[in-house]
Amino acid sequence: KAGVTQTPRYLIKTRGQQVTLSCSPISGHRSVSWYQQTPGQGLQFLFEYFSETQRNKGNFPGRFSGRQFSNSRSEMNVSTLELGDSALYLCASSLQFEGGLETQYFGPGTRLLVL
Amino acid sequence: GESVGLHLPTLSVQEGDNSIINCAYSNSASDYFIWYKQESGKGPQFIIDIRSNMDKRQGQRVTVLLNKTVKHLSLQIAATQPGDSAVYFCAERGGNDYKLSFGAGTTVTVRA
């Protein structure tokens, strides 16, 4: 079974631009979560989607948004990019949200550099 | 608030020795704990998990211990190999929501 895939793997943008990252979960997984990883802040939770609905949101500004499609694929968007948005953005999928004790499996991440 | 932390940011281990990586958490409502391994350029890889109704769980060369009394989690790696060199994260889930909260990570370096 294929793992979680993320595209693109690397991205360079300039301040003020916007970016859209894509995540395809493991086949059959319905829950997708997004995390931001930086050397200073570590791994921080962005949001979680299940059945096209955002179920959980972390403490990030409204410039960070996401959505999930009917096939469970998910996208996240960052508008008005800032230098501090440079990070590795990780997507993780799990079978389901209900119960909350499902193992999350991570993709390789998208490395975003904002200049 | 909830937080998850690791006691040491780095750990150097001789190949063949056992490794112990520690993690402390503060959310007493946490009911699920996971250890992840992250190699350079890759996403975190699931190693082993444990639910709060257990105090020990074993996998292949790895053992996770959970002490709910002192809110402490540890990962033991037996016969550490060069391929075990990576950053190890503990994560917890539970409480009022089900997002994963990660510790800062411990970088394990295996000496030949």
Coordinates of C-alpha atoms in Angstrom, one line a residue, chain A residues 9 35 37 43 45 48 56-58 88 90 94 97 99-109, chain B residues 31-32 34 36 38 41-46 49 51 89 93-94 97-104:
Chain A
R9 CA 8.5 18.3 -2.2
Y35 CA 1.8 20.0 10.9
Q37 CA 8.0 21.8 11.5
L43 CA 6.4 20.1 15.2
F45 CA -0.3 21.1 14.7
E48 CA -7.1 18.1 11.1
N56 CA -9.5 20.5 14.9
K57 CA -7.4 23.6 14.5
G58 CA -4.1 24.7 16.0
L88 CA 8.7 21.7 6.5
L90 CA 4.0 17.6 7.0
S94 CA -5.1 8.0 9.8
F97 CA -11.1 10.6 13.5
G99 CA -12.1 7.8 19.0
G100 CA -9.0 9.7 18.3
L101 CA -6.6 6.8 19.0
E102 CA -5.6 6.0 15.5
T103 CA -2.0 6.0 14.5
Q104 CA -1.0 8.9 12.2
Y105 CA 1.3 8.1 9.3
F106 CA 3.4 10.9 7.9
G107 CA 4.4 11.9 4.4
P108 CA 7.8 13.1 3.5
G109 CA 6.8 16.8 3.8
Chain B
D31 CA -4.6 8.6 26.8
Y32 CA -2.4 7.7 23.8
I34 CA 3.5 7.5 20.2
Y36 CA 8.3 8.6 16.0
Q38 CA 12.7 11.1 11.9
G41 CA 15.0 14.7 4.8
K42 CA 12.1 12.4 5.7
G43 CA 8.9 12.7 7.6
P44 CA 8.4 11.2 11.0
Q45 CA 8.1 7.4 10.9
F46 CA 5.9 5.5 13.4
D49 CA 2.5 3.4 20.5
R51 CA -2.4 3.5 25.4
F89 CA 9.9 12.4 19.0
R93 CA -2.9 12.7 22.1
G94 CA -6.1 13.0 24.2
D97 CA -9.2 17.2 21.5
Y98 CA -7.3 14.6 19.6
K99 CA -4.5 16.5 17.9
L100 CA -0.9 15.2 18.4
S101 CA 1.3 17.3 20.6
F102 CA 5.0 16.6 20.0
G103 CA 8.0 17.0 22.2
A104 CA 11.1 18.8 21.0

